[in-house]
C-alpha cells in the first residue's frame, strides 16, 4: 500500500502466486492450451478478418456455385468450398465470426451482470425481496428457454438486440442461483463474520470479502455459458427467429445450407464444425479454469511458488 | 504379555507426488499382545495413523509406497498379502474404527444392513447375520436396538454412530481392534462412555487394541503401553505409567508439560466495573414443522434464562458440551442474533438498542477470536490487509500512514515477525494463524475479547503457547476475556470464573476453584469426572470411585 | 418429505400461473392476429366479425378474465388454424415429445453411468482420457447440426434409417440419438466426478476395512451414492431436452409439441401457444417431481421423519 513511506519495503518479496501459477498450470494442460490458442485465433480473425477480406465472401462468383471443398486450384479461400452464390465458405465463416461472438458475448455479459447482482441481493439480504427474486427465477426456469425465447422473439421481432436480450433473460437464473448459493455459503464463513463483528459496512463486506470469492466460480460459469448461448443463438437462427439477413451468423449459415444438403453438404457442415470447435474449446477452458481456481489445487501451486521460504 | 499378536517392524511409508517424496513414517516399530492396549500418541502430522493404515492395507498406491518393514501376524507378513488373503483378515481377524463415524458409515444403507454386511462378507448366512446384528447392537448398548436396525446413519447421534461402528468391528470377534481417534469429535461425557465400552468389550473377548490418539488423557485412561510419535518417527515407547512419570525424550516432556489443567487456580482479582451484563437471555428457534397442521409451532430453547456479569480485566470461562447453547450465547453477545427475550447491557446500555456511533464504539471494544483460524482469515488477503482491516473499518483510529508500523508492532506482540505482514494465511501453520487472528482482534485496542473455542483446533503444545500469549496480553492491556470452550482442563488453567451450561441453561456459576474443587451440580460433577486426565494415578482413583 | 413435495407443488402452481399470465400478455402485445389470417384487402366488416367471434374486440382485461375462466375448465379456446380445441391438439402431440424425451434421457443416463463408472475406476487412464474428451465433445455439438449431418450420413448416404416420420422404430433411432448426445456428454462428466469422490470417501475405506471385494465396493457402496448427483443433473436437463426436442422434431418432421408450438407461433395461433406452454410446463413439473421421488428412494437423508 504505502510502500513509499517505508524504506526497504519494496525490497521485500511479495508473493504474487495466482497469475503465474495459473499460467504454469495452463502450460501443463495440453488440451486447454490448444483450446486457448484456438480461441485467440478465432477472436483475432473476427476482429481483423472482415476489413482484410474486402469483398471476398460477399461478392458473388457464379463460376464457383456450390463448388466442393479441397479443390486448391480455385484458390485458398475456396478450400472449404463455396455456397450457392459462389462465395467462399471460409471467408463467410470469418465474416460471420464477429456477429456470432458479439451476440454471445453481449448476452453473457448482460445475464452475468443482472444475475450476479440479483444473486447477491437474494443471498445477502434474503427476506421477502430474496423470495420474490427466487420465485421469478423459478418461473423462468420452469420452462424450456428455447421455447420461451421463440415466443418472445416472435412477439418483439427478431432484431439482434432482441436476440441478445432474450438470450440474456433466459440465462440470468443460472448466474443468480450460483451466486446466491455461493454467497449463502461464504456469508457463514468465519472471516466474513469477523468483518461484520468488527463493524464492516455491507458494501465493504460484499466488495472485499464476498465478491472476490465468487469471481472464480462466475468466470468458470461464464465460459460454459458462452458456449451455451452460442448454441442457443445458433438454434434460434436455425429456426429462423434469430439473426436476419443481411446479417448472418454460423447458425444462419447451417440453416441456409440445409436445403442443399443432398447436393452440397459442405454449406451446412463447416459452419457447424466451427460452432462445435469453439464450444468445445470453451468447455475445455472452463474445465481447466475450474481446476485452476479450485482452492485445494491452487493451494498446492501456491505452496510450490512459495516454497523458497 | 509374553506372546505377541501383531508386530510391526522397521516400517517406512512414503508418499510420492510430482512435488517430491514425503516420508510419512520412517522405521517405525511397535507390537501389541492379546488383551493389551497399545496407544500410538502423536500430534497432527506425526504420522500416527499411517502404520495402522498400512497394517490394514488401506494405503492408496499410488501415491503411497511401503518402502521397508514387516507386519507379522499369525506367522504371516500382512504387508505381503494378496488382495484375497487381505480380505480374509480385514474385518474378521483385524478390524478398525475411525474418527468420524458419520462419514465412515454409508449414508444410503440402514445400519443393521451394514453390520450384517460384515458378517455376510465373511461367510455368515443372511438369517444368522440378521440375528447377530441385533445382538451386537444390544451388546454395544444402543437404546431400542430392535426398532433401530432399519434406521440410517444420519438418524443417530455422534456417540450412537460410534457404537454402531464398534458393533460392526467386533462382529466377528477379531483378535485385534484398531481405533483411529475414536472419540475425538465427541463430547467428553460421551467419550468416557465409548472408552468404557471399548474396555469392557476387550475384557470380555481378550482382543488386543491399538488406539491412535492425540489426547494424553485418553492414553492415561485406557492404554497399557504407549509409543510417542513425532515427524514420522517413534521417539519413545514403554508402559504408560513409566513414560508419563519419567519421560525420557524431550518431546514427550514438552507434551506432558503442555497438557492443561496442571497449574494452580488463578488468583481472582475482581475489579468492580461491570463491562457486560446479560439479563434473562432466552433464544428460541422454530423447529421445522408442517405449516398445514394447526396448532402452536414447536420451538426449541437454545438459551433458557441465562444471566451473568463480566467484570473488567477478568477471564470468564463458559463451558458446555454440544447443544449446551454456548455457541448461541456467543452469537448473541456478538449481536449476530437477536434474543427472544432478555437483554445484554454493555456498560449499562442495551446493545440491541445501539445505533450509529454508539454501535461502532461497542463493535470496537468487543473483538472476537474464532475456533478455526483457517476459516477466520480471508485466504485472498495478505496478513497486512487482514490485520489493518479494522482500521479501515473504523476510520480515525489510526492514520493510514501508520498502518504499516502498527501491523508490524501487533505481529511482534503476538510472537510473529514484522516481515510476515506480506504473506498470505496459507503460508502459516494453524497456531501462527491463530496468532494473526489475535493480532487482528487487538488492532482496535478492545476491552473484551471473546474467544469462541479459540484453541480447540490446535495441537496441545501449540494450545499451551497460545494460552500463554493470551495471558500475557491480558496483563499488558488489561483485557477481559470471555473464554468459551468444551475442554475443561483448559478452562481450569485460564479462567477466573466459570459458567457451566447444559441444554441452554446455566447450571452452575462460580470461581474456577469453586467449580473444579467443589462442584455442586451433578452435571458439573459428571463433566469434570468424564474429562480424561493425563496423570495415571489420578485415573486409578477415578476408576475406583 | 411429503411436506417438501406439497410445498414444491404449490410453488410450481404459482410459477405455472405466472408463466401463463406472462405469455398471455406478451402475445396480446403483438397486435391483432386478424392481419395474419385475413387477406389484406378483406372488408372491414369481415375483420370485425372475425374479431368478435374470437373475442379479440373485447378490452384486454375482459379477454384475460375469460381466459382465466377457461383455464379452470381446461378450455384454452379454439385453434385459429385448425378449428379444434387447442388443448386437444397439444395433448395429441404430447406423447410423441414425452417418449422422445424419455428415451433420450434414459439412453443418456445409461451411457453416462456405465462410462462414468469405468472412467472413475482408474482416473487418468487412457480410457478415462478418451471418455472425458468424447464427453466434452458430445456436450459441445449443436444438435441441429448433428441432426443434419446424421441425416446426411445415415439416411441420405447409407440409407440405414428413414429421413423423417414416426411410423416405424427405425424412424426413432436417429432423433433419439441426436437428442441424447448433449445430455450424455454432460452426464458422463458428472458421473465420473461423483464416482471418483464416492470411491475416495470414508465409507469406502470402512468397506475395505471390513474385507469387502472391489466389485462390492464399486457396485454396492460407491455407485448408489454416485447416482445422486447424476440424477439431480439429469433432472435439470429435462427442460433442456424439450429445447432439443423442438429442433429435432422440426428437422425430422415429428408431430410433437415442439413442432406444433413453432408452427403455432408462426401463425399466431394464440390458443395453441397458450395451451402448449401450459402443458409443457406441467410435463416438466411432473418430470422433476418424479426425479425428486427417485432421489428420495435412493437417498434416505432427504426423506425426513
mmCIF file of N, CA, C and O in Angstrom, chain B residues 242-309:
data_model
loop_
_atom_site.group_PDB
_atom_site.id
_atom_site.type_symbol
_atom_site.label_atom_id
_atom_site.label_comp_id
_atom_site.label_asym_id
_atom_site.label_seq_id
_atom_site.Cartn_x
_atom_site.Cartn_y
_atom_site.Cartn_z
ATOM 1 N N UNK B 242 5.261 -45.573 33.217
ATOM 2 C CA UNK B 242 6.679 -45.203 33.159
ATOM 3 C C UNK B 242 6.895 -43.969 32.287
ATOM 4 O O UNK B 242 7.582 -43.034 32.676
ATOM 5 N N UNK B 243 6.290 -44.019 31.113
ATOM 6 C CA UNK B 243 6.508 -42.913 30.171
ATOM 7 C C UNK B 243 5.965 -41.607 30.738
ATOM 8 O O UNK B 243 6.600 -40.564 30.645
ATOM 9 N N UNK B 244 4.794 -41.685 31.363
ATOM 10 C CA UNK B 244 4.181 -40.450 31.842
ATOM 11 C C UNK B 244 4.891 -39.914 33.080
ATOM 12 O O UNK B 244 4.970 -38.712 33.282
ATOM 13 N N UNK B 245 5.404 -40.826 33.916
ATOM 14 C CA UNK B 245 6.062 -40.356 35.145
ATOM 15 C C UNK B 245 7.505 -39.949 34.871
ATOM 16 O O UNK B 245 7.979 -38.956 35.389
ATOM 17 N N UNK B 246 8.185 -40.738 34.027
ATOM 18 C CA UNK B 246 9.599 -40.432 33.766
ATOM 19 C C UNK B 246 9.837 -40.377 32.264
ATOM 20 O O UNK B 246 10.474 -41.257 31.690
ATOM 21 N N UNK B 247 9.303 -39.330 31.606
ATOM 22 C CA UNK B 247 9.510 -39.233 30.155
ATOM 23 C C UNK B 247 10.984 -39.073 29.837
ATOM 24 O O UNK B 247 11.678 -38.277 30.471
ATOM 25 N N UNK B 248 11.471 -39.858 28.882
ATOM 26 C CA UNK B 248 12.891 -39.823 28.575
ATOM 27 C C UNK B 248 13.192 -38.796 27.496
ATOM 28 O O UNK B 248 14.211 -38.118 27.532
ATOM 29 N N UNK B 249 12.304 -38.693 26.530
ATOM 30 C CA UNK B 249 12.582 -37.834 25.388
ATOM 31 C C UNK B 249 12.081 -36.404 25.654
ATOM 32 O O UNK B 249 11.013 -36.226 26.250
ATOM 33 N N UNK B 250 12.841 -35.396 25.223
ATOM 34 C CA UNK B 250 12.419 -34.007 25.459
ATOM 35 C C UNK B 250 11.027 -33.702 24.889
ATOM 36 O O UNK B 250 10.260 -32.958 25.494
ATOM 37 N N UNK B 251 10.707 -34.318 23.727
ATOM 38 C CA UNK B 251 9.396 -34.045 23.121
ATOM 39 C C UNK B 251 8.271 -34.541 24.012
ATOM 40 O O UNK B 251 7.267 -33.860 24.209
ATOM 41 N N UNK B 252 8.439 -35.729 24.574
ATOM 42 C CA UNK B 252 7.426 -36.263 25.487
ATOM 43 C C UNK B 252 7.267 -35.350 26.698
ATOM 44 O O UNK B 252 6.158 -35.076 27.146
ATOM 45 N N UNK B 253 8.423 -34.881 27.212
ATOM 46 C CA UNK B 253 8.366 -33.965 28.362
ATOM 47 C C UNK B 253 7.585 -32.711 28.010
ATOM 48 O O UNK B 253 6.760 -32.233 28.782
ATOM 49 N N UNK B 254 7.865 -32.190 26.790
ATOM 50 C CA UNK B 254 7.200 -30.970 26.343
ATOM 51 C C UNK B 254 5.686 -31.214 26.243
ATOM 52 O O UNK B 254 4.873 -30.413 26.714
ATOM 53 N N UNK B 255 5.326 -32.341 25.654
ATOM 54 C CA UNK B 255 3.905 -32.681 25.508
ATOM 55 C C UNK B 255 3.225 -32.749 26.869
ATOM 56 O O UNK B 255 2.161 -32.172 27.087
ATOM 57 N N UNK B 256 3.881 -33.455 27.798
ATOM 58 C CA UNK B 256 3.270 -33.652 29.120
ATOM 59 C C UNK B 256 3.123 -32.337 29.867
ATOM 60 O O UNK B 256 2.123 -32.109 30.543
ATOM 61 N N UNK B 257 4.134 -31.460 29.711
ATOM 62 C CA UNK B 257 4.035 -30.199 30.446
ATOM 63 C C UNK B 257 3.028 -29.264 29.790
ATOM 64 O O UNK B 257 2.526 -28.337 30.417
ATOM 65 N N UNK B 258 2.731 -29.493 28.489
ATOM 66 C CA UNK B 258 1.783 -28.617 27.803
ATOM 67 C C UNK B 258 0.334 -28.965 28.125
ATOM 68 O O UNK B 258 -0.566 -28.178 27.871
ATOM 69 N N UNK B 259 0.128 -30.149 28.698
ATOM 70 C CA UNK B 259 -1.246 -30.561 28.988
ATOM 71 C C UNK B 259 -1.881 -29.598 29.980
ATOM 72 O O UNK B 259 -1.302 -29.296 31.012
ATOM 73 N N UNK B 260 -3.034 -29.063 29.645
ATOM 74 C CA UNK B 260 -3.675 -28.096 30.535
ATOM 75 C C UNK B 260 -4.225 -28.772 31.784
ATOM 76 O O UNK B 260 -4.341 -29.994 31.851
ATOM 77 N N UNK B 261 -4.558 -27.957 32.760
ATOM 78 C CA UNK B 261 -5.199 -28.458 33.965
ATOM 79 C C UNK B 261 -4.222 -28.807 35.054
ATOM 80 O O UNK B 261 -4.565 -29.483 36.011
ATOM 81 N N UNK B 262 -2.966 -28.368 34.924
ATOM 82 C CA UNK B 262 -1.980 -28.734 35.945
ATOM 83 C C UNK B 262 -1.580 -27.565 36.820
ATOM 84 O O UNK B 262 -0.941 -27.738 37.835
ATOM 85 N N UNK B 263 -1.950 -26.362 36.372
ATOM 86 C CA UNK B 263 -1.491 -25.190 37.120
ATOM 87 C C UNK B 263 -2.405 -24.919 38.306
ATOM 88 O O UNK B 263 -3.537 -25.378 38.358
ATOM 89 N N UNK B 264 -1.892 -24.149 39.275
ATOM 90 C CA UNK B 264 -2.760 -23.756 40.390
ATOM 91 C C UNK B 264 -3.872 -22.844 39.874
ATOM 92 O O UNK B 264 -3.745 -22.228 38.828
ATOM 93 N N UNK B 265 -4.971 -22.789 40.632
ATOM 94 C CA UNK B 265 -6.071 -21.922 40.213
ATOM 95 C C UNK B 265 -5.601 -20.482 40.165
ATOM 96 O O UNK B 265 -4.752 -20.058 40.938
ATOM 97 N N UNK B 266 -6.186 -19.734 39.229
ATOM 98 C CA UNK B 266 -5.762 -18.342 39.106
ATOM 99 C C UNK B 266 -6.273 -17.529 40.293
ATOM 100 O O UNK B 266 -7.343 -17.788 40.835
ATOM 101 N N UNK B 267 -5.472 -16.555 40.636
ATOM 102 C CA UNK B 267 -5.836 -15.688 41.740
ATOM 103 C C UNK B 267 -6.883 -14.690 41.271
ATOM 104 O O UNK B 267 -6.666 -13.944 40.323
ATOM 105 N N UNK B 268 -8.033 -14.716 41.865
ATOM 106 C CA UNK B 268 -9.122 -13.866 41.400
ATOM 107 C C UNK B 268 -8.972 -12.469 41.970
ATOM 108 O O UNK B 268 -8.853 -12.275 43.170
ATOM 109 N N UNK B 269 -8.998 -11.535 41.071
ATOM 110 C CA UNK B 269 -8.809 -10.153 41.477
ATOM 111 C C UNK B 269 -9.909 -9.364 40.805
ATOM 112 O O UNK B 269 -9.710 -8.769 39.741
ATOM 113 N N UNK B 270 -11.110 -9.438 41.335
ATOM 114 C CA UNK B 270 -12.236 -8.881 40.618
ATOM 115 C C UNK B 270 -12.286 -7.362 40.727
ATOM 116 O O UNK B 270 -12.277 -6.809 41.824
ATOM 117 N N UNK B 271 -12.314 -6.731 39.565
ATOM 118 C CA UNK B 271 -12.496 -5.283 39.563
ATOM 119 C C UNK B 271 -13.985 -5.012 39.632
ATOM 120 O O UNK B 271 -14.795 -5.795 39.153
ATOM 121 N N UNK B 272 -14.337 -3.889 40.226
ATOM 122 C CA UNK B 272 -15.768 -3.632 40.409
ATOM 123 C C UNK B 272 -16.500 -3.321 39.102
ATOM 124 O O UNK B 272 -17.688 -3.602 38.979
ATOM 125 N N UNK B 273 -15.799 -2.788 38.127
ATOM 126 C CA UNK B 273 -16.508 -2.305 36.938
ATOM 127 C C UNK B 273 -17.117 -3.458 36.143
ATOM 128 O O UNK B 273 -16.429 -4.389 35.746
ATOM 129 N N UNK B 274 -18.429 -3.388 35.900
ATOM 130 C CA UNK B 274 -19.097 -4.411 35.099
ATOM 131 C C UNK B 274 -19.117 -3.954 33.642
ATOM 132 O O UNK B 274 -19.640 -2.893 33.320
ATOM 133 N N UNK B 275 -18.500 -4.742 32.760
ATOM 134 C CA UNK B 275 -18.473 -4.368 31.342
ATOM 135 C C UNK B 275 -19.729 -4.843 30.628
ATOM 136 O O UNK B 275 -20.380 -4.104 29.918
ATOM 137 N N UNK B 276 -20.029 -6.124 30.830
ATOM 138 C CA UNK B 276 -21.175 -6.708 30.135
ATOM 139 C C UNK B 276 -22.072 -7.368 31.158
ATOM 140 O O UNK B 276 -21.593 -8.049 32.068
ATOM 141 N N UNK B 277 -23.360 -7.143 31.014
ATOM 142 C CA UNK B 277 -24.291 -7.853 31.882
ATOM 143 C C UNK B 277 -25.416 -8.431 31.042
ATOM 144 O O UNK B 277 -26.091 -7.713 30.305
ATOM 145 N N UNK B 278 -25.563 -9.756 31.131
ATOM 146 C CA UNK B 278 -26.662 -10.406 30.431
ATOM 147 C C UNK B 278 -27.770 -10.662 31.431
ATOM 148 O O UNK B 278 -27.510 -11.127 32.546
ATOM 149 N N UNK B 279 -29.010 -10.307 31.026
ATOM 150 C CA UNK B 279 -30.136 -10.484 31.947
ATOM 151 C C UNK B 279 -31.225 -11.324 31.287
ATOM 152 O O UNK B 279 -31.806 -10.925 30.292
ATOM 153 N N UNK B 280 -31.456 -12.489 31.859
ATOM 154 C CA UNK B 280 -32.577 -13.343 31.417
ATOM 155 C C UNK B 280 -32.613 -13.628 29.927
ATOM 156 O O UNK B 280 -33.675 -13.566 29.302
ATOM 157 N N UNK B 281 -31.459 -13.979 29.347
ATOM 158 C CA UNK B 281 -31.423 -14.225 27.899
ATOM 159 C C UNK B 281 -32.184 -15.494 27.531
ATOM 160 O O UNK B 281 -31.957 -16.548 28.113
ATOM 161 N N UNK B 282 -33.070 -15.356 26.576
ATOM 162 C CA UNK B 282 -33.788 -16.512 26.039
ATOM 163 C C UNK B 282 -33.670 -16.460 24.530
ATOM 164 O O UNK B 282 -33.830 -15.394 23.934
ATOM 165 N N UNK B 283 -33.328 -17.579 23.918
ATOM 166 C CA UNK B 283 -33.342 -17.624 22.461
ATOM 167 C C UNK B 283 -34.095 -18.864 22.042
ATOM 168 O O UNK B 283 -33.740 -19.980 22.400
ATOM 169 N N UNK B 284 -35.197 -18.642 21.316
ATOM 170 C CA UNK B 284 -35.994 -19.770 20.853
ATOM 171 C C UNK B 284 -35.841 -19.911 19.353
ATOM 172 O O UNK B 284 -35.784 -18.920 18.634
ATOM 173 N N UNK B 285 -35.752 -21.138 18.905
ATOM 174 C CA UNK B 285 -35.751 -21.392 17.467
ATOM 175 C C UNK B 285 -36.994 -22.168 17.103
ATOM 176 O O UNK B 285 -37.434 -23.036 17.865
ATOM 177 N N UNK B 286 -37.562 -21.834 15.934
ATOM 178 C CA UNK B 286 -38.698 -22.612 15.456
ATOM 179 C C UNK B 286 -38.174 -23.942 14.935
ATOM 180 O O UNK B 286 -37.171 -23.983 14.222
ATOM 181 N N UNK B 287 -38.843 -25.010 15.305
ATOM 182 C CA UNK B 287 -38.483 -26.297 14.741
ATOM 183 C C UNK B 287 -39.162 -26.416 13.393
ATOM 184 O O UNK B 287 -40.265 -25.911 13.189
ATOM 185 N N UNK B 288 -38.506 -27.070 12.459
ATOM 186 C CA UNK B 288 -39.123 -27.286 11.160
ATOM 187 C C UNK B 288 -40.412 -28.050 11.374
ATOM 188 O O UNK B 288 -40.432 -29.073 12.045
ATOM 189 N N UNK B 289 -41.498 -27.539 10.856
ATOM 190 C CA UNK B 289 -42.763 -28.224 11.096
ATOM 191 C C UNK B 289 -43.637 -28.085 9.875
ATOM 192 O O UNK B 289 -43.340 -27.344 8.953
ATOM 193 N N UNK B 290 -44.703 -28.805 9.872
ATOM 194 C CA UNK B 290 -45.629 -28.758 8.754
ATOM 195 C C UNK B 290 -46.595 -27.599 8.947
ATOM 196 O O UNK B 290 -47.408 -27.612 9.861
ATOM 197 N N UNK B 291 -46.495 -26.563 8.086
ATOM 198 C CA UNK B 291 -47.341 -25.387 8.306
ATOM 199 C C UNK B 291 -48.817 -25.662 8.013
ATOM 200 O O UNK B 291 -49.659 -24.834 8.325
ATOM 201 N N UNK B 292 -49.115 -26.826 7.428
ATOM 202 C CA UNK B 292 -50.513 -27.113 7.139
ATOM 203 C C UNK B 292 -51.229 -27.669 8.373
ATOM 204 O O UNK B 292 -52.439 -27.769 8.404
ATOM 205 N N UNK B 293 -50.439 -28.029 9.371
ATOM 206 C CA UNK B 293 -51.056 -28.540 10.590
ATOM 207 C C UNK B 293 -51.411 -27.360 11.491
ATOM 208 O O UNK B 293 -50.635 -26.405 11.610
ATOM 209 N N UNK B 294 -52.553 -27.436 12.120
ATOM 210 C CA UNK B 294 -52.972 -26.361 13.004
ATOM 211 C C UNK B 294 -52.350 -26.591 14.378
ATOM 212 O O UNK B 294 -52.018 -27.709 14.744
ATOM 213 N N UNK B 295 -52.204 -25.490 15.122
ATOM 214 C CA UNK B 295 -51.657 -25.624 16.464
ATOM 215 C C UNK B 295 -50.397 -24.811 16.606
ATOM 216 O O UNK B 295 -49.872 -24.267 15.632
ATOM 217 N N UNK B 296 -49.917 -24.717 17.848
ATOM 218 C CA UNK B 296 -48.737 -23.907 18.117
ATOM 219 C C UNK B 296 -47.518 -24.526 17.438
ATOM 220 O O UNK B 296 -47.358 -25.733 17.416
ATOM 221 N N UNK B 297 -46.678 -23.671 16.829
ATOM 222 C CA UNK B 297 -45.460 -24.184 16.210
ATOM 223 C C UNK B 297 -44.483 -24.575 17.311
ATOM 224 O O UNK B 297 -44.266 -23.820 18.251
ATOM 225 N N UNK B 298 -43.903 -25.763 17.202
ATOM 226 C CA UNK B 298 -42.967 -26.186 18.242
ATOM 227 C C UNK B 298 -41.676 -25.364 18.176
ATOM 228 O O UNK B 298 -41.201 -25.018 17.100
ATOM 229 N N UNK B 299 -41.152 -25.019 19.336
ATOM 230 C CA UNK B 299 -39.903 -24.273 19.383
ATOM 231 C C UNK B 299 -38.917 -25.024 20.262
ATOM 232 O O UNK B 299 -39.298 -25.878 21.059
ATOM 233 N N UNK B 300 -37.647 -24.665 20.104
ATOM 234 C CA UNK B 300 -36.653 -25.222 20.991
ATOM 235 C C UNK B 300 -35.878 -24.072 21.596
ATOM 236 O O UNK B 300 -35.652 -23.056 20.946
ATOM 237 N N UNK B 301 -35.514 -24.220 22.879
ATOM 238 C CA UNK B 301 -34.808 -23.130 23.544
ATOM 239 C C UNK B 301 -33.310 -23.373 23.516
ATOM 240 O O UNK B 301 -32.808 -24.266 24.195
ATOM 241 N N UNK B 302 -32.602 -22.571 22.750
ATOM 242 C CA UNK B 302 -31.153 -22.694 22.701
ATOM 243 C C UNK B 302 -30.545 -21.985 23.908
ATOM 244 O O UNK B 302 -29.486 -22.368 24.397
ATOM 245 N N UNK B 303 -31.230 -20.930 24.361
ATOM 246 C CA UNK B 303 -30.815 -20.249 25.593
ATOM 247 C C UNK B 303 -32.052 -20.151 26.473
ATOM 248 O O UNK B 303 -33.119 -19.774 26.007
ATOM 249 N N UNK B 304 -31.883 -20.497 27.732
ATOM 250 C CA UNK B 304 -33.039 -20.521 28.605
ATOM 251 C C UNK B 304 -32.712 -19.753 29.885
ATOM 252 O O UNK B 304 -32.077 -20.285 30.782
ATOM 253 N N UNK B 305 -33.093 -18.488 29.892
ATOM 254 C CA UNK B 305 -32.927 -17.641 31.075
ATOM 255 C C UNK B 305 -31.480 -17.594 31.572
ATOM 256 O O UNK B 305 -31.171 -18.002 32.676
ATOM 257 N N UNK B 306 -30.614 -17.090 30.724
ATOM 258 C CA UNK B 306 -29.197 -17.015 31.067
ATOM 259 C C UNK B 306 -28.836 -15.594 31.519
ATOM 260 O O UNK B 306 -29.113 -14.637 30.802
ATOM 261 N N UNK B 307 -28.281 -15.490 32.706
ATOM 262 C CA UNK B 307 -27.852 -14.187 33.224
ATOM 263 C C UNK B 307 -26.446 -14.296 33.788
ATOM 264 O O UNK B 307 -26.111 -15.280 34.450
ATOM 265 N N UNK B 308 -25.613 -13.310 33.516
ATOM 266 C CA UNK B 308 -24.278 -13.286 34.128
ATOM 267 C C UNK B 308 -23.671 -11.905 33.943
ATOM 268 O O UNK B 308 -24.215 -11.062 33.216
ATOM 269 N N UNK B 309 -22.554 -11.685 34.652
ATOM 270 C CA UNK B 309 -21.839 -10.417 34.524
ATOM 271 C C UNK B 309 -20.401 -10.685 34.124
ATOM 272 O O UNK B 309 -19.809 -11.682 34.514
#
